[in-house]
Every structure is written in structure tokens, then in C-alpha cells.
Tab-separated table of C-alpha atoms and ligand atoms in Angstrom:
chain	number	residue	atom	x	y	z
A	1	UNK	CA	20.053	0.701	3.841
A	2	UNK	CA	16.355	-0.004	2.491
A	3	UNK	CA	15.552	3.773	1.432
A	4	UNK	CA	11.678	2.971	0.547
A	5	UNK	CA	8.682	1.774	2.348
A	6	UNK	CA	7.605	-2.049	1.377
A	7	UNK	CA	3.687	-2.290	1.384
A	8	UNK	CA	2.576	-6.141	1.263
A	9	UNK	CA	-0.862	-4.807	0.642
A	10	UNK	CA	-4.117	-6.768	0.561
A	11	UNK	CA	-6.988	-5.617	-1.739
A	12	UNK	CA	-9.969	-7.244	-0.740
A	13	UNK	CA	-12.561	-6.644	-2.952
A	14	UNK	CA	-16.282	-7.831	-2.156
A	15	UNK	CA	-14.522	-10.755	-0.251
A	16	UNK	CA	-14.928	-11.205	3.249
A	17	UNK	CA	-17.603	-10.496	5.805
A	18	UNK	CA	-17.583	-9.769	9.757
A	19	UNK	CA	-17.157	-12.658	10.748
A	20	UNK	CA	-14.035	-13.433	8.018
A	21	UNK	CA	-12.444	-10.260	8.849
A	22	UNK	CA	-12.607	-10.784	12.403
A	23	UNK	CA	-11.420	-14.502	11.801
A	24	UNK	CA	-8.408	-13.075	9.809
A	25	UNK	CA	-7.247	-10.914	12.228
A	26	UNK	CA	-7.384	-13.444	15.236
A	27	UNK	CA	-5.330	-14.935	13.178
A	28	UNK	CA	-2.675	-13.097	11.244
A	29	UNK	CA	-2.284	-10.265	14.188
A	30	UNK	CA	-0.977	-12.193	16.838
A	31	UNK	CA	1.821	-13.511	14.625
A	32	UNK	CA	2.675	-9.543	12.757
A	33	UNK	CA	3.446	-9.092	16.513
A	34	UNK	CA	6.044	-11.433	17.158
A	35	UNK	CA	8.229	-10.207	13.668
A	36	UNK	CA	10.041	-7.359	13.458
A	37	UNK	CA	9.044	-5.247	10.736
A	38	UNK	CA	11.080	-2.164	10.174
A	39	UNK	CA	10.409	-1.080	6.725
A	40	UNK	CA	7.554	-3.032	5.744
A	41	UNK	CA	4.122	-2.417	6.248
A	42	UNK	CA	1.163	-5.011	6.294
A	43	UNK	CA	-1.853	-3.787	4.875
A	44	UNK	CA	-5.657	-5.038	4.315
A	45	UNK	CA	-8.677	-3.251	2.312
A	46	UNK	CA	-11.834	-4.439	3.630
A	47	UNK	CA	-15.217	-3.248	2.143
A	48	UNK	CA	-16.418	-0.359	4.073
A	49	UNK	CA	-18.850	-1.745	6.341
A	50	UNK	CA	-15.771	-3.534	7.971
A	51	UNK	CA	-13.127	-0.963	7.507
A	52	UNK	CA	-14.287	0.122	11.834
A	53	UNK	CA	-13.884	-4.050	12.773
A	54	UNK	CA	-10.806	-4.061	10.865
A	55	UNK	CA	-9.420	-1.056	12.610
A	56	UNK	CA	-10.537	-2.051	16.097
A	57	UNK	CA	-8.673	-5.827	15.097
A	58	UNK	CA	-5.210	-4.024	14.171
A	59	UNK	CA	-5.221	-1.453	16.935
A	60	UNK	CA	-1.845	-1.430	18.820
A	61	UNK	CA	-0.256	-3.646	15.583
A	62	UNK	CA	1.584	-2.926	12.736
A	63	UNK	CA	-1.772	-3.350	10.420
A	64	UNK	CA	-2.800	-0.380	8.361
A	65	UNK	CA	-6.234	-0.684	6.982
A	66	UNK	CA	-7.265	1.087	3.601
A	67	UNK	CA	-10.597	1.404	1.556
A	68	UNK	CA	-11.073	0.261	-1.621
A	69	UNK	CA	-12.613	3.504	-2.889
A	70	UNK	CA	-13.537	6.903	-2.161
A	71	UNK	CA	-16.188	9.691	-3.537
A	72	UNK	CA	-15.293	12.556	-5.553
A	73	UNK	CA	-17.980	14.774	-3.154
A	74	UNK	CA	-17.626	16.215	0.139
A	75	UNK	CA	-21.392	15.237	1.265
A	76	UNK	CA	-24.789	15.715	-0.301
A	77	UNK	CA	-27.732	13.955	-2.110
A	78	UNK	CA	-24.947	10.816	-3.297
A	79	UNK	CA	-26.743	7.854	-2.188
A	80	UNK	CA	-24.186	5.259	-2.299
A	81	UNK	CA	-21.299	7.327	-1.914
A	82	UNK	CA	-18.856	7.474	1.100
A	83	UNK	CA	-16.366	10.746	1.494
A	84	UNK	CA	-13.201	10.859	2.606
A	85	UNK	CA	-14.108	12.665	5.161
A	86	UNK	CA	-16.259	10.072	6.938
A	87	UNK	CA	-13.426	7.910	6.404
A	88	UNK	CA	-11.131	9.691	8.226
A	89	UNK	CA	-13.476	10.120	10.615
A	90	UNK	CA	-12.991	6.343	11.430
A	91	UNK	CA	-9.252	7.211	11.760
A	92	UNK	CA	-8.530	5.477	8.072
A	93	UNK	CA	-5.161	6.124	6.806
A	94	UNK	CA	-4.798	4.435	3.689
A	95	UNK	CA	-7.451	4.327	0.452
A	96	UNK	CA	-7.552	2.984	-2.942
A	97	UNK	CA	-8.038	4.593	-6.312
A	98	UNK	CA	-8.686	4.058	-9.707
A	99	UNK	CA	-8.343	0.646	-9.617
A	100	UNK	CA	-9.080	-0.587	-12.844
A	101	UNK	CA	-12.292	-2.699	-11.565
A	102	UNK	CA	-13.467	1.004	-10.826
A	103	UNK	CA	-12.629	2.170	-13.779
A	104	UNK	CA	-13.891	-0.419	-15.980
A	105	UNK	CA	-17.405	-1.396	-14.200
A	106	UNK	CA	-17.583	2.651	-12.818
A	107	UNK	CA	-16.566	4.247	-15.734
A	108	UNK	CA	-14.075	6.120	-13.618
A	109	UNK	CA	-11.173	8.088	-15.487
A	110	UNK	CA	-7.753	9.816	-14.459
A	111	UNK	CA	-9.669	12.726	-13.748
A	112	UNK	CA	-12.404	10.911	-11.541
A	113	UNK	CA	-9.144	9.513	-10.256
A	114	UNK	CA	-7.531	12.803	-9.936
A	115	UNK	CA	-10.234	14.534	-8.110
A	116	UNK	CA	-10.216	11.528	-5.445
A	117	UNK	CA	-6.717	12.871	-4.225
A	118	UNK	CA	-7.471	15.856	-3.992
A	119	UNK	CA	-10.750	14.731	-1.451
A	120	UNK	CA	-7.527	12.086	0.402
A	121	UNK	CA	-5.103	14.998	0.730
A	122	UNK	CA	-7.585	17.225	2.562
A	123	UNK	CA	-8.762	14.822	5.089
A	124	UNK	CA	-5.025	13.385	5.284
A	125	UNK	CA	-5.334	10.056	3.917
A	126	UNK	CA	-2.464	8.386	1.667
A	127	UNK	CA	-4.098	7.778	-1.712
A	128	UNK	CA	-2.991	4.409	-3.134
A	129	UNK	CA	-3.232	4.768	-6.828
A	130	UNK	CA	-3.389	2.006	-9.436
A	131	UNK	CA	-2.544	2.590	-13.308
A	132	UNK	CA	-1.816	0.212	-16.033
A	133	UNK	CA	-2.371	-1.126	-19.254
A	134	UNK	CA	-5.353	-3.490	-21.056
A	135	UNK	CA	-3.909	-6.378	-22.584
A	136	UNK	CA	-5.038	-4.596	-25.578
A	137	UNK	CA	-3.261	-1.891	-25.246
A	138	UNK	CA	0.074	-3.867	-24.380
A	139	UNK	CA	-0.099	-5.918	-27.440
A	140	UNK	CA	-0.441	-2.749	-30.023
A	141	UNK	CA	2.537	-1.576	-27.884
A	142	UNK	CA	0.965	1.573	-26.189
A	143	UNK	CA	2.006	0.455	-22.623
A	144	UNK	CA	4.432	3.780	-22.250
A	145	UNK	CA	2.103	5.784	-23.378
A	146	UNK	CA	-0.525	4.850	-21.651
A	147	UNK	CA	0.857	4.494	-18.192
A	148	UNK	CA	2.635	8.088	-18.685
A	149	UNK	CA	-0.812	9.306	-19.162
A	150	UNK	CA	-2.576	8.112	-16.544
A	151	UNK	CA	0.601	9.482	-14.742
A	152	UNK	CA	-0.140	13.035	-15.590
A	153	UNK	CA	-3.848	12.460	-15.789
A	154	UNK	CA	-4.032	10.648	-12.078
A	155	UNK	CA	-1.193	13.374	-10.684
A	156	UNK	CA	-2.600	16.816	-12.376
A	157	UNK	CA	-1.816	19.704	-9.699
A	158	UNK	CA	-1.113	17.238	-6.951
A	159	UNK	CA	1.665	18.733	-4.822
A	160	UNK	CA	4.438	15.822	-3.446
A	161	UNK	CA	7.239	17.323	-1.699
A	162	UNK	CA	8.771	14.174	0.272
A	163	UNK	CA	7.226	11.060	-1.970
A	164	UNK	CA	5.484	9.378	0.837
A	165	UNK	CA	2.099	11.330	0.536
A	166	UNK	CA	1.270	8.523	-2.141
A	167	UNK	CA	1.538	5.359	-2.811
A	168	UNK	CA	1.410	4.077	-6.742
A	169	UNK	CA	0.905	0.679	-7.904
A	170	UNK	CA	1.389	-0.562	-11.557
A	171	UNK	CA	-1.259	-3.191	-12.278
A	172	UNK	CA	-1.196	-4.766	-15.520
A	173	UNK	CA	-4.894	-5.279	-15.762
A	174	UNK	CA	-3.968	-8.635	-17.950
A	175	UNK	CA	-2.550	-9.741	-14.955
A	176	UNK	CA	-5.287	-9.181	-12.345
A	177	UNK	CA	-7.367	-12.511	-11.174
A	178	UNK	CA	-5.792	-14.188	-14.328
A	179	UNK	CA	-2.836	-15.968	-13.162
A	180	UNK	CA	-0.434	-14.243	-15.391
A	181	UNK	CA	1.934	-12.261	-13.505
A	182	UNK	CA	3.936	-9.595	-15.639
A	183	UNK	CA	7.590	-11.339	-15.459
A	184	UNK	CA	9.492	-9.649	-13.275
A	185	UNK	CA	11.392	-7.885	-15.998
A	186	UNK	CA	7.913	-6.587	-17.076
A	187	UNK	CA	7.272	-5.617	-14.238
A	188	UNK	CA	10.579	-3.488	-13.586
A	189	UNK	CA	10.207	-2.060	-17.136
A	190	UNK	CA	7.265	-0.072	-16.131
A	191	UNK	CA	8.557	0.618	-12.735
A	192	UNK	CA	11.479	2.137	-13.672
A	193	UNK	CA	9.562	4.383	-16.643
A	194	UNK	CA	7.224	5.371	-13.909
A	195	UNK	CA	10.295	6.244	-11.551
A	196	UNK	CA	12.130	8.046	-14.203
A	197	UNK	CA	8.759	10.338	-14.507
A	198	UNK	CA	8.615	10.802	-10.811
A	199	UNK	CA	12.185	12.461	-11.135
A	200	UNK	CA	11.615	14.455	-14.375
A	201	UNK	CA	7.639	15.889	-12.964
A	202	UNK	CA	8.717	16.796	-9.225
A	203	UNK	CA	12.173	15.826	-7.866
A	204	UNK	CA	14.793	13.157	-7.222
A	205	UNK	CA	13.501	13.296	-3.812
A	206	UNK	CA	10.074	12.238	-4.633
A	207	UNK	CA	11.058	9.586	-7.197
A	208	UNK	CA	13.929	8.347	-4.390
A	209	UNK	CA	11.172	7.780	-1.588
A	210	UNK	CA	7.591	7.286	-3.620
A	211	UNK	CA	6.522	3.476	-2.818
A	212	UNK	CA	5.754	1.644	-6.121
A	213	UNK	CA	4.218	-1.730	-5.628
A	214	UNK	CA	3.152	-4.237	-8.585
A	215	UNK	CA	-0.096	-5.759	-8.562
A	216	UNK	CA	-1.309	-8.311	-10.410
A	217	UNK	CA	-1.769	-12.500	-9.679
A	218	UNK	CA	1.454	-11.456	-6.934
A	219	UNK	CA	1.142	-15.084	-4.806
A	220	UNK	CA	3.872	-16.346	-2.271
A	221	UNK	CA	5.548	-18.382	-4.898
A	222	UNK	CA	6.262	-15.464	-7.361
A	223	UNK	CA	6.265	-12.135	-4.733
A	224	UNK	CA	10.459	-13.012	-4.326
A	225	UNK	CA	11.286	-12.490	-8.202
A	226	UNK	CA	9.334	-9.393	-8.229
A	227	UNK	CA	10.541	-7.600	-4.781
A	228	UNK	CA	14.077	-8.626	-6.590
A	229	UNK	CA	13.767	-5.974	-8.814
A	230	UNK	CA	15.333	-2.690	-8.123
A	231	UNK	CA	12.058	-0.220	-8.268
A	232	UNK	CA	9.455	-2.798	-7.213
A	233	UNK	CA	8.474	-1.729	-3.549
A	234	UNK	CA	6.040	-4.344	-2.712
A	235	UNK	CA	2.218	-6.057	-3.972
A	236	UNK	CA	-0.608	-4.919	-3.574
A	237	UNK	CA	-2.555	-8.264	-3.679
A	238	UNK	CA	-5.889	-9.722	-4.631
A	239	UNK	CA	-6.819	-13.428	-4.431
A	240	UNK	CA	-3.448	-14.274	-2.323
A	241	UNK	CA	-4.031	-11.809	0.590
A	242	UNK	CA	-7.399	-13.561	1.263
A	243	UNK	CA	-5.714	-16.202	3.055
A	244	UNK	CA	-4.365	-15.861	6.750
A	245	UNK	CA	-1.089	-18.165	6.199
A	246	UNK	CA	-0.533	-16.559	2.306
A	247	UNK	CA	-0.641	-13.294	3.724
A	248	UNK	CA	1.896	-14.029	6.225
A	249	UNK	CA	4.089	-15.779	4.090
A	250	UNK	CA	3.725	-12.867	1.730
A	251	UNK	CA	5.173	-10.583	4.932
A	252	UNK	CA	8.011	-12.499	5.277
A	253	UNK	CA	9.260	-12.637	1.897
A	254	UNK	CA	8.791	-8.756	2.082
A	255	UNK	CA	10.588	-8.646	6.007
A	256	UNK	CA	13.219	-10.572	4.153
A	257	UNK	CA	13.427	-8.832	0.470
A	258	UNK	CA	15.994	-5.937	-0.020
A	259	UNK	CA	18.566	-6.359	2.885
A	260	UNK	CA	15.908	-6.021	4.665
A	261	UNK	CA	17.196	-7.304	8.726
A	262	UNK	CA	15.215	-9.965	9.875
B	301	13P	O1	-6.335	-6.331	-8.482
B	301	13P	C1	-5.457	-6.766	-7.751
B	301	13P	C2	-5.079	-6.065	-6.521
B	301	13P	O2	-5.620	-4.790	-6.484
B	301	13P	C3	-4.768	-8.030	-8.064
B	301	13P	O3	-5.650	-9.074	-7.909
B	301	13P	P1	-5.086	-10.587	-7.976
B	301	13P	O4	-3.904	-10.634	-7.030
B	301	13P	O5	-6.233	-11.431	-7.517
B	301	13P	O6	-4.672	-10.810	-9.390
């Protein structure tokens, strides 16, 4: 029996207006309704000012809907800024951090990072937090190192008792709008370090049930090799989840992936 969540996530980006969002959900909606989808969970990550359209279009479904990003304040004088409060005001469940466009173009760190959960956890929303390596970094061969710490850098004091208060996704940033997917035995490599740390920093509870998904150029033609892999639970997915009949493709192979029943 499948013992983890699958996500078959779609990040966005600055893709996608009303109209698009509203379009995608017309379409995709109706057919998530006629699968049954036990242990995997269709997501999407609009930009904000259709996060309430694309809640409204997934009400009563399977959908979750996530933002892409969240302030480190509560309120005040942060023009700009949206708090997780006023996102879970909108009834938001889900919400991205530290992906590495953030961190790159926004200069964010782990601790920017870390101080995001912290904001998610109080107003109840699962965090979905991205970490992994430059291609730099990869080819003087610091991957370990740096993926175990953004690990304790992302995680610092955060409390995770059962494993499903977060979600983590490895994202090679090489990989990301490139076309070069980490092979799946990449891929697994990291997963599996990332797993093993889960067991040794809280329990083999956490590290058992935590939801690890891969990100990175994930299409239908490669998603099967990767959901293959023992501690891959799912994509969270750029370019691919943009289009109505990829992302439901993508759902399927995920319905289908690890025994799932179908
Ligand atoms: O950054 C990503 C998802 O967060 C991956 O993007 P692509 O699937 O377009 O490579």
C-alpha cells in the first residue's frame, strides 16, 4: 500500500491570466472528476491575483491551489508584499517557497526561506519548499553539501511530528526551463540523501510520510522514470503543467505510478 502522498503539482509562474485560468479549469476539472484519485493530489499555483478564481474553479474537486510565494511580515508598510495571513484568508492551503527563481532574482536565502514557514505554520498553510543545487555547484561536486544545508537552513526550529505539515521538492536548478531533467537515478540520489536526513533530524515517522517531489523540465514523456524511483513522490512542474491535456496526462501517470489502483 502507497504510504505517501503523490503531488502532480503545477508551478505557474507569471503564466496565465483570468481568462487562462478560468479556461484551464473548464477544462481539466470536469475530467479530475470522473478519475479516482486516492493518493494523488492535483495541484496548480496561480499568481496571486487569481489564486480566489482558481479556488472558486476547483471548489467541490480534488484541485488544491497554492501560491507561488509568501512574505516574511505579518502586515505593515510592505508595499508589494502579501502575508500568509491574507492568504489564508482566501482559504489557501498550499504555498511555495524558496524557489530558486526567488532566490536568485529576490535574493532570498534559507533563512528568508526559513522565516516563511514559520508565517505558513501559523496561519495553517502547507509550505512547499524547493532546494537544490546550481549547475555550478554540481559540477565542483558540492551537491550533498549543499542540499543538506539548505536542509538545516530551510528547516531551523521547524517542529514536524507526522511529515505531512510539509511538502519538499528537490529542484536541480540546471534542470529548470532547460530541458535537462536530472536522470532518474539523479534524481533518486538526492531523494534518498534528503530522506535519510529526514530520519536522522526528526524521526522515521517523518521521513516515512514527508512528500518529496522532483522538479525540474518533469514533462509527460519523462514523469514515469522518475515516479519509478523509490523516494520520488511526485513533480512539481513548470512549462508542462501549463497545458490542460499535459497536465492531465501528467495525473494519470501519477493515478497509475506506485501500485497506485486505478
Ligand atoms: O521550476 C520548476 C517548477 O517549480 C520547473 O520548471 P520547468 O518544469 O519548466 O523546468
Amino acid at each position: 500500500m502507497l504510504m505517501r502522498k503523490i503531488y502532480i503539482a503545477g508551478n505557474w509562474k507569471m503564466n496565465k491570466g483570468l481568462q487562462e485560468t478560468k479556461n484551464f479549469l473548464e477544462t481539466v476539472i470536469p475530467e479530475l472528476n470522473k478519475l479516482k484519485l486516492e493518493n494523488v493530489i492535483p495541484l496548480i499555483a496561480p499568481a496571486y491575483p487569481f489564486l480566489e478564481e482558481a479556488l472558486k474553479g476547483s471548489y467541490g474537486s480534488c484541485m488544491q491551489v497554492s501560491a507561488q510565494d509568501v512574505s516574511v511580515h505579518s502586515e505593515g508598510a510592505y508595499t508589494g508584499e502579501v502575508s500568509a495571513g491574507m492568504l489564508a484568508s482566501l482559504g489557501l492551503k498550499y504555498c511555495i517557497v524558496g524557489h530558486s527563481e526567488r532566490r536568485q532574482y529576490h535574493n532570498e536565502t534559507d533563512a528568508t526561506v526559513n522565516a516563511k514557514i514559520l508565517k505558513l505554520f501559523e496561519n495553517h498553510i502547507t509550505p512547499l519548499v524547493c532546494i537544490g543545487e546550481t549547475l555550478q555547484q554540481r559540477e565542483e561536486g558540492k551537491t550533498e553539501n549543499v542540499i543538506l544545508s539548505q536542509l538545516s537552513g530551510c528547516l531551523k526550529n521547524i517542529k514536524l511530528l507526522s511529515g505531512e505539515e510539509i511538502i519538499l521538492a528537490y529542484e536541480p536548478v540546471w534542470a529548470i526551463g532547460t530541458g535537462k531533467t536530472a536522470t532518474p537515478s539523479q534524481a533518486q540520489e538526492v531523494h534518498n540523501l534528503i530522506r535519510n536526513w529526514l530520519k536522522s533530524n526528526y524521526s522515521d515517522k517523518v521521513a516515512e510520510k514527508l512528500s518529496l517531489l522532483y522538479g525540474g523540465s518533469i514533462k509527460p514523456g519523462n514523469l514515469q522514470e522518475l515516479l519509478d524511483c523509490e523516494d520520488i513522490d511526485g513533480g512539481l512542474i513548470g512549462g508542462a503543467s501549463l497545458k490542460e491535456e499535459d497536465f492531465l496526462e501528467m495525473v494519470q501517470i501519477g493515478r497509475k505510478s506506485k501500485g497506485q489502483e486505478c
